[in-house]
Coordinates of C-alpha atoms in Angstrom, one line a residue:
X18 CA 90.3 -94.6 -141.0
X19 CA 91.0 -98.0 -141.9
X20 CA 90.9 -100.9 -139.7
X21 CA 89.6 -104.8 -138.9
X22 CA 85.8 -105.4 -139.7
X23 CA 84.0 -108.6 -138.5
X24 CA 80.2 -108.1 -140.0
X25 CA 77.7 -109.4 -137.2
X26 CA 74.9 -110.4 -140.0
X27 CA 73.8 -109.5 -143.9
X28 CA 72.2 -106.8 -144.9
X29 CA 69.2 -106.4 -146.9
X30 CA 68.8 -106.5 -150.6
X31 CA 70.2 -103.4 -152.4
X32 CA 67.4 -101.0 -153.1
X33 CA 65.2 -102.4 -150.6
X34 CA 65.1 -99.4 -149.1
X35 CA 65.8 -100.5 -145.7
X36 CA 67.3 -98.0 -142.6
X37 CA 69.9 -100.6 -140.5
X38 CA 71.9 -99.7 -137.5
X39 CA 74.8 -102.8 -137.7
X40 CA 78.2 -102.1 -136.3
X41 CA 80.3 -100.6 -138.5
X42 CA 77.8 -99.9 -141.6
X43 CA 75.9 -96.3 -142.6
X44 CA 72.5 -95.5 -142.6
X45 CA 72.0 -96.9 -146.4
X46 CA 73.6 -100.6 -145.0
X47 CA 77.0 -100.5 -146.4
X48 CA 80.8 -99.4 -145.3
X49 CA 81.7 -96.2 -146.1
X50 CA 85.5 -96.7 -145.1
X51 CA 88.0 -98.8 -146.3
X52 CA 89.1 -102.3 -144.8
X53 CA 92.3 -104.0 -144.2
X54 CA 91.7 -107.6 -143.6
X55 CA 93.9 -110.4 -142.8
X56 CA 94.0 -114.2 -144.8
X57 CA 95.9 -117.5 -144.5
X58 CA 99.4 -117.8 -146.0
X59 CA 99.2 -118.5 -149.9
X60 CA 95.2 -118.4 -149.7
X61 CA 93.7 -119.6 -152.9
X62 CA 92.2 -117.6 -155.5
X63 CA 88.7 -118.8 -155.1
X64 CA 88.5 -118.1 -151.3
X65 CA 89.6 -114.2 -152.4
X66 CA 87.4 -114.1 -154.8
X67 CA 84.3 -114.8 -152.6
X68 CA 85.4 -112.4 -149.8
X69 CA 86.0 -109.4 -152.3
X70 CA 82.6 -110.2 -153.9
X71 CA 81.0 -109.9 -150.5
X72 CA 82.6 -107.1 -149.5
X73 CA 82.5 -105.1 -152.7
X74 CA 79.2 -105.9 -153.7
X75 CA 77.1 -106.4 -150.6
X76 CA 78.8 -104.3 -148.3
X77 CA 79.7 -101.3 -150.5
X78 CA 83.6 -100.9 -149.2
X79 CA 85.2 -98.6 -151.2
X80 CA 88.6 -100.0 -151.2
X81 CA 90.1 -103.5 -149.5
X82 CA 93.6 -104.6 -149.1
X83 CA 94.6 -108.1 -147.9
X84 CA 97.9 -109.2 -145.2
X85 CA 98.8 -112.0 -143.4
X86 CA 98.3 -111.8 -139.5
X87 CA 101.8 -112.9 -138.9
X88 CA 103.2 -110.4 -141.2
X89 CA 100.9 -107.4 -139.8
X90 CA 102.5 -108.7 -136.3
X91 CA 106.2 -108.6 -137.7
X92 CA 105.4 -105.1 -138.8
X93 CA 104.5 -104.1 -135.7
X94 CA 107.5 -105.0 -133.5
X95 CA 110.3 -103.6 -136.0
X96 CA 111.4 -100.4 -136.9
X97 CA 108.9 -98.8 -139.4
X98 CA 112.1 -97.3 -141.9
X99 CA 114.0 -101.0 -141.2
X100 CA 113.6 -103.5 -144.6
X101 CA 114.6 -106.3 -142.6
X102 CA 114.8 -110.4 -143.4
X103 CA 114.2 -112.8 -141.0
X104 CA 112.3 -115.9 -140.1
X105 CA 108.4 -116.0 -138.9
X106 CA 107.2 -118.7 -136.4
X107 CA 103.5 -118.6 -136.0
X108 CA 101.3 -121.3 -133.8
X109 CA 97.6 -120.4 -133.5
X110 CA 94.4 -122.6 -133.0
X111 CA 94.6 -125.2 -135.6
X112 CA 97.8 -124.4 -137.6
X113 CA 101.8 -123.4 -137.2
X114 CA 103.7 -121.6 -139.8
X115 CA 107.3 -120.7 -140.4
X116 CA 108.0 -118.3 -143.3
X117 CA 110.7 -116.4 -144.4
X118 CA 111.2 -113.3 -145.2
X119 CA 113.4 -112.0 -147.7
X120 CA 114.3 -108.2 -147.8
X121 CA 111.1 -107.2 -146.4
X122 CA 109.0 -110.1 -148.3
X123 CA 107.3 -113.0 -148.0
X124 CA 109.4 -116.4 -150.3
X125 CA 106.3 -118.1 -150.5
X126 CA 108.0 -121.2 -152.0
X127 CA 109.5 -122.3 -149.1
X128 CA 107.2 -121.4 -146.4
X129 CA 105.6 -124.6 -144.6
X130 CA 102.5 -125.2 -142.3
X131 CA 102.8 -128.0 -139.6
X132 CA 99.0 -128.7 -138.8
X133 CA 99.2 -129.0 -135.2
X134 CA 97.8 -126.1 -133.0
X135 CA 96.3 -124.6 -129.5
X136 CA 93.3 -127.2 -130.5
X137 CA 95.6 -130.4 -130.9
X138 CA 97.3 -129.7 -127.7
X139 CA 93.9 -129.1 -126.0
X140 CA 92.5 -132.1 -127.4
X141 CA 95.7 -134.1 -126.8
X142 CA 95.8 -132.8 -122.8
X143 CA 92.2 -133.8 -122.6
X144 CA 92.5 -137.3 -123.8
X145 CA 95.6 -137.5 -120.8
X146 CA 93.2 -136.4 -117.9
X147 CA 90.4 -139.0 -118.8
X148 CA 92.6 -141.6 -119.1
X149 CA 94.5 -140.8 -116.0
X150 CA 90.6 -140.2 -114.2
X151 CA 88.3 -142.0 -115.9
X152 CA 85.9 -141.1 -113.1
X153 CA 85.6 -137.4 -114.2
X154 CA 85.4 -137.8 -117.6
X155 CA 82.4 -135.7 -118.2
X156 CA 84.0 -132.8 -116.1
X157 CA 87.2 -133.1 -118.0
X158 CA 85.8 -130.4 -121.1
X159 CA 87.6 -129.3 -123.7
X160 CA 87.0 -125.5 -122.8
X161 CA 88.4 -126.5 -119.1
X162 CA 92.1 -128.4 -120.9
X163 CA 92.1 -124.7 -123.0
X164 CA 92.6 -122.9 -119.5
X165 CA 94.6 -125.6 -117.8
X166 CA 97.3 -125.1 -121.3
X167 CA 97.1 -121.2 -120.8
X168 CA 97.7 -120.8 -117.2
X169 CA 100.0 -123.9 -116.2
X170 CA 101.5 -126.1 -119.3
X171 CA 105.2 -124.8 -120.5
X172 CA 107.5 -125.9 -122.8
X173 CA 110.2 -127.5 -121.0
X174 CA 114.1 -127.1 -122.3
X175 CA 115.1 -130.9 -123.1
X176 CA 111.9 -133.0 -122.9
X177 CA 113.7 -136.3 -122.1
X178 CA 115.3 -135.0 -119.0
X179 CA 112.1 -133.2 -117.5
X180 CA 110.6 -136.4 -118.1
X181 CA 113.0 -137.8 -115.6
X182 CA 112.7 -135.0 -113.2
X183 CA 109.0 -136.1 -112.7
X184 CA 110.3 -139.3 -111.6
X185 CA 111.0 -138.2 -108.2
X186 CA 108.8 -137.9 -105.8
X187 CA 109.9 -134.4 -104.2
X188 CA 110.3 -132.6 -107.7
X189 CA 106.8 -134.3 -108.3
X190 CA 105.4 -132.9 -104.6
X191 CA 106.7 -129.4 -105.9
X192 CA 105.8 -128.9 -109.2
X193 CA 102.5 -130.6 -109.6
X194 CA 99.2 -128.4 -109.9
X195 CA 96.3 -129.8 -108.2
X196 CA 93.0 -128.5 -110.2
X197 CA 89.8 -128.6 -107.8
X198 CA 86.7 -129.8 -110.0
X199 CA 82.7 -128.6 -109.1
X200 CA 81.0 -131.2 -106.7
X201 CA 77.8 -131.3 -104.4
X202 CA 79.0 -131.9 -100.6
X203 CA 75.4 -133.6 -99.5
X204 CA 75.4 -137.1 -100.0
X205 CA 72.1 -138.2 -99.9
X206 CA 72.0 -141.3 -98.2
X207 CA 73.9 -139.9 -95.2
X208 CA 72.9 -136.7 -94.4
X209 CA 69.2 -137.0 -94.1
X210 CA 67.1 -136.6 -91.1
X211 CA 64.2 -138.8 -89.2
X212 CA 61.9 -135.8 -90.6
X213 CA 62.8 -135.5 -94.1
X214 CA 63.3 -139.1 -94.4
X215 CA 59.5 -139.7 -93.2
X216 CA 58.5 -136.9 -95.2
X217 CA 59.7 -138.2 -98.4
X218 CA 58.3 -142.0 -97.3
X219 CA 55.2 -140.3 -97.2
X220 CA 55.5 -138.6 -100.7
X221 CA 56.3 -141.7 -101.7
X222 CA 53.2 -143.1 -100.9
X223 CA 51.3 -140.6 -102.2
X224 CA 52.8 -140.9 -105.4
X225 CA 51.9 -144.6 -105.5
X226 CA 48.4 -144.1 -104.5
X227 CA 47.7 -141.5 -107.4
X228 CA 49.2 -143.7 -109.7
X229 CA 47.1 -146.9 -108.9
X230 CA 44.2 -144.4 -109.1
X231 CA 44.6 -143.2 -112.0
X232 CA 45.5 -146.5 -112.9
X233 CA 42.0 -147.9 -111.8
X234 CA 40.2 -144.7 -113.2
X235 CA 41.5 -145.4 -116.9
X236 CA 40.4 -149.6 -116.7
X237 CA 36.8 -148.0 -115.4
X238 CA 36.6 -145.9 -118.6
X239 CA 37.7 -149.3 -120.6
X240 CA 34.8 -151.2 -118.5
X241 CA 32.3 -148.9 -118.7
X242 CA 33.0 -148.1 -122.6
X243 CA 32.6 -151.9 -122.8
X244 CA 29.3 -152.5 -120.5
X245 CA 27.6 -150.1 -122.4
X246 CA 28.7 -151.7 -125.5
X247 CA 27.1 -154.9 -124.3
X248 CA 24.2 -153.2 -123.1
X249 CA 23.4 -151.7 -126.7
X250 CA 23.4 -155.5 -128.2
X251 CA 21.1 -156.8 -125.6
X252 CA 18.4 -153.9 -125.6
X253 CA 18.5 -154.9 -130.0
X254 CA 17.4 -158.2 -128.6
X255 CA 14.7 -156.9 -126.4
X256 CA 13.3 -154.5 -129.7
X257 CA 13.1 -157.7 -131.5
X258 CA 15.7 -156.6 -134.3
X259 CA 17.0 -160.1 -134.0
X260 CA 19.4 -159.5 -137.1
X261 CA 21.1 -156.8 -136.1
X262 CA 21.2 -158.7 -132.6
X263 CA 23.1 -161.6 -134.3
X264 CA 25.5 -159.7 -136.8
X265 CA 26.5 -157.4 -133.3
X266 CA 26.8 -160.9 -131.6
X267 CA 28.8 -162.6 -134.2
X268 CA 31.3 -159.1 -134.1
X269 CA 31.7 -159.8 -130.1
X270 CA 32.6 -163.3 -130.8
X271 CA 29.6 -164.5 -128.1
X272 CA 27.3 -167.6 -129.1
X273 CA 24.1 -167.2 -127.6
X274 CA 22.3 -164.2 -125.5
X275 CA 23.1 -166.5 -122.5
X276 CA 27.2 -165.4 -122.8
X277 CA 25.6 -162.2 -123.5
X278 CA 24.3 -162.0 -120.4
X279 CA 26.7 -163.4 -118.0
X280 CA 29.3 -160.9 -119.4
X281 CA 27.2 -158.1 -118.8
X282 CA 26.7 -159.0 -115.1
X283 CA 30.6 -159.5 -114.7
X284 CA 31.3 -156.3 -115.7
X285 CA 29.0 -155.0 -114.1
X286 CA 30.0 -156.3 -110.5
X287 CA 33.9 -155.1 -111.7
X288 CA 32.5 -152.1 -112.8
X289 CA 31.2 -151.5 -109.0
X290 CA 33.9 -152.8 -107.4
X291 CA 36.3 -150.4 -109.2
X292 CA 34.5 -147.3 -108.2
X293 CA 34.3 -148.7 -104.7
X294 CA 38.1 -148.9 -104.6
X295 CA 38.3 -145.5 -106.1
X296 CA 36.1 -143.8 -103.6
X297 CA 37.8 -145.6 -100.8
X298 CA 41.5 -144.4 -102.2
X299 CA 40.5 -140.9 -102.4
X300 CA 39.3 -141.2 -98.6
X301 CA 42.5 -142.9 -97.8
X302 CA 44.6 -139.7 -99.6
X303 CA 42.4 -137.1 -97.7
X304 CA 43.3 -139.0 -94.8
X305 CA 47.0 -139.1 -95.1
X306 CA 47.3 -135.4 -96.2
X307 CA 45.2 -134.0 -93.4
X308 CA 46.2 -136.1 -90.5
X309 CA 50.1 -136.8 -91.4
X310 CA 51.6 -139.2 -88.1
X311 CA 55.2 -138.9 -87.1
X312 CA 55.5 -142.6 -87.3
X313 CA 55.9 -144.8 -90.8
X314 CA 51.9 -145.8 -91.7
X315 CA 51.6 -149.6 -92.0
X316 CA 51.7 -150.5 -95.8
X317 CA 50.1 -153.3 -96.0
X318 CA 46.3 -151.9 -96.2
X319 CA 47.8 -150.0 -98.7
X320 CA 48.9 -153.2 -100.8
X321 CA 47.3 -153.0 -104.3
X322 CA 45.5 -155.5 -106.1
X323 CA 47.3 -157.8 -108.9
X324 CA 46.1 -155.4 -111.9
X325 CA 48.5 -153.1 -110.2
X326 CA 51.7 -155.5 -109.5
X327 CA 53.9 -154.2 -112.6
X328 CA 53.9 -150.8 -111.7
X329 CA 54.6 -151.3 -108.2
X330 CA 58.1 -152.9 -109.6
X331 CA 59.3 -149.6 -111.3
X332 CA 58.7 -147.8 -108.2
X333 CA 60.9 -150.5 -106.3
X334 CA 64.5 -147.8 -106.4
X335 CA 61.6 -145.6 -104.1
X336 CA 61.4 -148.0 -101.6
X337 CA 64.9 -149.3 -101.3
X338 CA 66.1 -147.0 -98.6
X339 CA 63.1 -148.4 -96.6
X340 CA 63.8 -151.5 -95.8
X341 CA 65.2 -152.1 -92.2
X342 CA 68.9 -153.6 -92.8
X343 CA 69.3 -149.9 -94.5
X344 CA 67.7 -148.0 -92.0
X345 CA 69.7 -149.1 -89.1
X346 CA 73.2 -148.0 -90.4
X347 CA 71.8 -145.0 -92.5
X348 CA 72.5 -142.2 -89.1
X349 CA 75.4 -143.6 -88.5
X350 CA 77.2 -143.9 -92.3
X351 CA 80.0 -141.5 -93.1
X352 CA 81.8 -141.3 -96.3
X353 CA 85.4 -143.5 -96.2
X354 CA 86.8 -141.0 -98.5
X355 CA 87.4 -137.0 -98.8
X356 CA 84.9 -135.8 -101.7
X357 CA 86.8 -132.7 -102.1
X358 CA 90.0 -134.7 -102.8
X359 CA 88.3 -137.1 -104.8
X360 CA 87.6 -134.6 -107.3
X361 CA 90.8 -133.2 -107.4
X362 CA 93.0 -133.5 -110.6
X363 CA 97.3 -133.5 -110.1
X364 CA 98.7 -132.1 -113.5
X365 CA 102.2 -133.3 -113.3
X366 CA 104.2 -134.8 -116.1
X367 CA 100.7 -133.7 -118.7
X368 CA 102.3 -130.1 -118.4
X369 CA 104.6 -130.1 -120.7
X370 CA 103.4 -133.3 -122.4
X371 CA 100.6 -131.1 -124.2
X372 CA 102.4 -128.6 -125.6
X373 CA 105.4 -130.6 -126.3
X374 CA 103.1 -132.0 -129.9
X375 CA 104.3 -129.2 -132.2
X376 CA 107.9 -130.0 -131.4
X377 CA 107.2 -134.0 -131.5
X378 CA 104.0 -134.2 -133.4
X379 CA 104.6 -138.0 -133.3
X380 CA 103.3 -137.9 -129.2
X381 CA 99.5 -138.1 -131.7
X382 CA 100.1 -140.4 -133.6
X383 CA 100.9 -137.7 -136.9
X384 CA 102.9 -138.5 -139.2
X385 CA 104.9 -134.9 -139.4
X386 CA 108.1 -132.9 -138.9
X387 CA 108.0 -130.6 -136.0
X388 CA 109.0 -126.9 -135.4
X389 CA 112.6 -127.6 -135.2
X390 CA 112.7 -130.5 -138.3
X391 CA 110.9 -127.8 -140.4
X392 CA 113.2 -124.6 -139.7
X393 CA 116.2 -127.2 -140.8
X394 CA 114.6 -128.3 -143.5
X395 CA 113.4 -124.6 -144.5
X396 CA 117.5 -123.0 -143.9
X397 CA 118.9 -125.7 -145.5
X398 CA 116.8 -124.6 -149.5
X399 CA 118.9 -120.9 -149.1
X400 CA 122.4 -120.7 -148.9
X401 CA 124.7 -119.9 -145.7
X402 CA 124.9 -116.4 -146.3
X403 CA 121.4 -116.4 -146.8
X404 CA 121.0 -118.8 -143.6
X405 CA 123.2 -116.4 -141.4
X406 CA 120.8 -113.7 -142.4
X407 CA 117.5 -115.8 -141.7
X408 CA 118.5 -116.6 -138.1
X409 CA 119.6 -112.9 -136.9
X410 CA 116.0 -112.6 -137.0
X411 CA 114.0 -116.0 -135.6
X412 CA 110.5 -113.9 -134.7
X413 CA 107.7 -116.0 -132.6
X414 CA 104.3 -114.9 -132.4
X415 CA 100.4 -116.3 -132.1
X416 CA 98.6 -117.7 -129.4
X417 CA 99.7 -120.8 -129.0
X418 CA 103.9 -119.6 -128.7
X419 CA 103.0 -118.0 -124.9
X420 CA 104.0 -121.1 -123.1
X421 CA 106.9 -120.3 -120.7
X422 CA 109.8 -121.6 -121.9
X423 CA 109.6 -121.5 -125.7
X424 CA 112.2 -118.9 -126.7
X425 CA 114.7 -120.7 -124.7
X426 CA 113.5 -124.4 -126.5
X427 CA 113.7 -122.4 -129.7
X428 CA 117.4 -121.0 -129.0
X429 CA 118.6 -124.9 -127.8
X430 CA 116.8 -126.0 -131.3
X431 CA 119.0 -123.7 -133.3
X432 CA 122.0 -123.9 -131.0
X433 CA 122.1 -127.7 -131.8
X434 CA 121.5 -127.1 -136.2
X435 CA 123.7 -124.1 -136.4
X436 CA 127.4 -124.2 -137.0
X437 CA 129.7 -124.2 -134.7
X438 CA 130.2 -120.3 -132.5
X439 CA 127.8 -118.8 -135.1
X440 CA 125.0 -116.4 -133.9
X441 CA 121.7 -116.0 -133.7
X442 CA 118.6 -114.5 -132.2
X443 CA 115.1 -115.3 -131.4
X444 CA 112.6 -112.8 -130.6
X445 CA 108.9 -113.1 -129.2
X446 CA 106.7 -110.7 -130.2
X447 CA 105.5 -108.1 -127.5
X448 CA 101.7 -109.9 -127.6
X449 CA 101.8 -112.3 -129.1
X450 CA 98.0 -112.5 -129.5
X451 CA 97.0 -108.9 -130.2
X452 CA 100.2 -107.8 -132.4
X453 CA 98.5 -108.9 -135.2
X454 CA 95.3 -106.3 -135.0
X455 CA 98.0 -103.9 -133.9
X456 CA 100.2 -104.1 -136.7
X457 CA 96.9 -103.9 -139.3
X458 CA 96.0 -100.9 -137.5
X459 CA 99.8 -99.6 -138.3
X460 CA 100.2 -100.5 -141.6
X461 CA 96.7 -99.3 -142.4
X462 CA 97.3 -95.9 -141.2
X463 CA 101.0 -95.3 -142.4
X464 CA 99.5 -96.6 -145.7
X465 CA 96.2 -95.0 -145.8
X466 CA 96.7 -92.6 -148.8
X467 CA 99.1 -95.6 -151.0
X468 CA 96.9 -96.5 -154.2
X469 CA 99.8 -98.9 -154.6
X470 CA 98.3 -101.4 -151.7
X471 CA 94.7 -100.7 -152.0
X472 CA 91.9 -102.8 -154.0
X473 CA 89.6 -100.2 -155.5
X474 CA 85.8 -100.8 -156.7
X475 CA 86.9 -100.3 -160.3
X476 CA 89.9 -102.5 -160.4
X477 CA 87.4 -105.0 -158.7
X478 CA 85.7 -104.9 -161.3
X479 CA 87.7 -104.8 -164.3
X480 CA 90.6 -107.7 -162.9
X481 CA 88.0 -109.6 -160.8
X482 CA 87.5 -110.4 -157.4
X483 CA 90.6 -112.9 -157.2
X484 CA 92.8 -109.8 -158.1
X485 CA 95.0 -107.9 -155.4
X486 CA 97.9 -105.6 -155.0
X487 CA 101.2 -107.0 -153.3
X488 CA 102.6 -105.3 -150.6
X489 CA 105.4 -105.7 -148.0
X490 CA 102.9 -108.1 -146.0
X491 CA 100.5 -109.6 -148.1
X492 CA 100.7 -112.9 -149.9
X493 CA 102.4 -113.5 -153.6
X494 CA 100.1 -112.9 -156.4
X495 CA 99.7 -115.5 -158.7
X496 CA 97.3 -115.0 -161.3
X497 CA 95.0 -117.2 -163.3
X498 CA 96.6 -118.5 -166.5
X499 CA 93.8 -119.6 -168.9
X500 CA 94.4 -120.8 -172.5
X501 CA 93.3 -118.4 -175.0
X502 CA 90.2 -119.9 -176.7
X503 CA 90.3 -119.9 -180.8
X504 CA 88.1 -117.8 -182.7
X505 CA 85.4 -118.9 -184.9
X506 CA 86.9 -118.5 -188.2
X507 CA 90.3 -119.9 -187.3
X508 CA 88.0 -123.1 -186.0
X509 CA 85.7 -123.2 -189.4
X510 CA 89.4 -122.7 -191.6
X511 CA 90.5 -125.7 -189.7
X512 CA 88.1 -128.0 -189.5
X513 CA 87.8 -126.7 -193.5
X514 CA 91.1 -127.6 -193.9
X515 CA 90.6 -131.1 -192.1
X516 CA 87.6 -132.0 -194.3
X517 CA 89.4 -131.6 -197.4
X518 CA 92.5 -133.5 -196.1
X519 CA 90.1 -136.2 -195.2
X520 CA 88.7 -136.6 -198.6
X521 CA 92.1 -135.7 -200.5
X522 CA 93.1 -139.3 -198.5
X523 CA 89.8 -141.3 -199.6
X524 CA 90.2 -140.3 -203.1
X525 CA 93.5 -141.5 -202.9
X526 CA 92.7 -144.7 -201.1
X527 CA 89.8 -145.1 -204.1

């Protein structure tokens, strides 16, 4: 049976020898059943080429055939017996297309892309809301604008006069969409107790007291490093090796053993008088952990010495909430504003201002026709009987044609560039999302058994991996025109030929 394949990785080298359990592949690591896989309108050569390589010689398929999504999607909501004409509009993610179909095929030489998608109106509606609350803007994601288009954008019927619509305040009361964003209710500052506000006071502290120990411990290490240092030089004076005494002295930049000495009994006394203060901060932790009182400790035993000053200032945010002009107020504080409603979002008029871009592409700034300036232009290459036939059949499908209200846009579109009392008609596919993989599945069973459609190993291999068989919904095959190179003895008679001409023409000019 024939369907869709989407490979989830590679597999090993051929001959390898390797056993692999992938989706959709055999025990030996390659597909075993043929595969019907869709490509973009008028896909180049090259880009065929690669995918029939991969799938031929890596995967092992024994036989591929190639449609366009749209055209798999038209096949699947007309009759299967009915060769019918008609026109294709189809808007996915990044892309719209309008082609027309001819007795059954596709006239690729006047289809036409408009590049403007479901990611252009996402991206457009995005840009809106963060403009409109520039207070959310890291809440405003692209993946949240995606849902917001799906569920509650439409296309409205004359864009002008919805715009005006907006512009009263009871139309605006009952037709906006409020969209409730993801907040935290507890504030911080206003919501904490006595308790947890000593608690953290005291964390505080203990923070700070670790810190300027650790501080304290590190500039000990430095001290001692250096005492012993000095030490060293003046035990070389006391053996008498009085030239390695002076070189070491001349290194330390000291004069006489005198400096010598006096810095070795400074750092010595700050040497002791660090580890005092370090053993009299670890009592003072102890003491604070064990015996915790209800009441705020009095900082200023705890005030640090002027080594310790600069790191004091980065813990300054810690302390602000201490202070007594924000203490007093702090139970009392409630917030002047409804947090839920602040992070509220209205979609009004950005409704249909998002989707609106593939009929007025201009709203972005591009520099295109829309939908309706490309079917005119695309009816008016055929002639009217060939126009009257086009429009009996206006087919919508893809993703991005599920807004509410399109078919009717469509239908004003062609009302206003048709001729006066002609007819048409303008159908939407039955899912527009999914009819595409339905219509593959369709084709590829009603077809299954049709050499006619299918690319086999062998022809792979003899017409290469650009080649592929047309078929009432694949692309138009063009092939590769290359000029014919001239063989070796026609080159050698030429260039014979231009030799002689050559010195026929010097003799002459001798």
């Amino acid at each position: 049976m024939a369907g869709s394949q989407r490979s989830r990785g590679w597999p090993g080298p051929r001959g390898a020898g390797q056993v692999k359990r992938v989706a959709g592949l055999s025990v030996k690591g390659c597909v075993d059943h043929p595969i019907v896989l869709t490509e973009a309108v008028c896909n180049p050569l090259y880009s065929r080429q690669m995918m029939s390589e991969l799938l031929f010689e890596c995967y092992g398929v024994p036989k591929v055939a190639y449609g366009i999504d749209s055209l798999f999607s038209f096949y699947h909501n007309k009759p299967k017996t009915l060769i019918s004409s008609g026109l294709i509009i189809s808007s996915g993610y990044q892309c719209t297309h309008i082609l027309p179909i001819l007795e059954g095929r596709l006239d690729a030489k006047n289809c036409k892309r408009i590049n403007l998608g479901g990611s252009q109106a996402a991206g457009y509606l995005q840009r809106l809301l963060q403009l409109k609350y520039p207070g959310h803007l890291a809440a405003i994601t692209l993946s949240r604008m995606e849902e917001i288009l799906h569920e509650h954008s439409y296309i409205a019927e004359d864009y002008v006069e919805e715009l005006q619509k907006w512009r009263c305040p009871d139309y605006y009361e009952n037709n906006v969409h409020k969209m409730q964003l993801p907040f935290s209710s507890k504030l911080l500052g206003s919501t904490l107790t006595a308790e947890e506000k000593q608690e953290r006071r005291q964390q505080q502290l203990r923070r700070l007291q670790e810190l300027n120990a650790r501080r304290r411990e590190e500039k000990l290490q430095l001290d001692q490093e250096r005492l012993d240092r000095l030490q060293y030089v003046q035990e070389l004076l006391e053996d008498g090796q009085m030239d390695q005494f002076h070189k070491a002295l001349m290194e330390l930049n000291m004069d006489s053993p005198e400096e010598l000495q006096s810095y070795i009994h400074k750092l010595s006394s700050a040497v002791e008088q660090a580890k005092q203060k370090i053993l009299q901060s670890e009592v003072t932790l102890e003491v604070d952990v064990v015996d915790s009182k209800p009441e705020t400790p009095d900082l200023e035993p705890l005030e640090p010495s002027l080594e310790d000053v600069e790191n004091i200032n980065d813990f300054e945010p810690l302390f602000s909430e201490e202070t007594p002009e924000v203490e007093k107020p702090v139970a009392a504080v409630q917030p002047v504003f409804n947090l839920a409603a602040y992070h509220q979002l209205f979609v009004g008029t950005e409704r249909i201002r998002a989707p609106e871009i593939i009929f007025q592409p201009s709203l972005l700034g591009e520099e295109q026709a829309g939908i309706a300036e490309t079917l005119q232009y695309i009816l008016d290459r055929y002639p009217k009987d060939v126009q009257e036939v086009l429009v009996q059949n206006v087919f919508l499908t893809g993703g991005n044609l599920m807004y509410p209200g399109l078919k009717v846009r469509i239908e004003k579109e062609l009302l206003a560039m048709r001729p006066f009392q002609s007819s048409f008609q303008v159908q939407l596919a039955s899912n527009p999302v999914l009819d595409a993989w339905y219509g593959a599945r369709d084709w590829a069973l009603d077809h299954l058994d049709d050499d006619a459609v299918w690319i086999t190993r062998k022809e792979y291999e003899e017409k290469g991996g650009e080649y592929f068989k047309e078929h009432s919904v694949s692309n138009i095959y063009v092939p590769i025109h290359l000029p014919k190179q001239a063989s070796r003895s026609s080159e050698a008679q030429a260039s014979g030929k231009g030799s002689g001409a050559s010195g026929g023409s010097a003799g002459e000019q001798a």
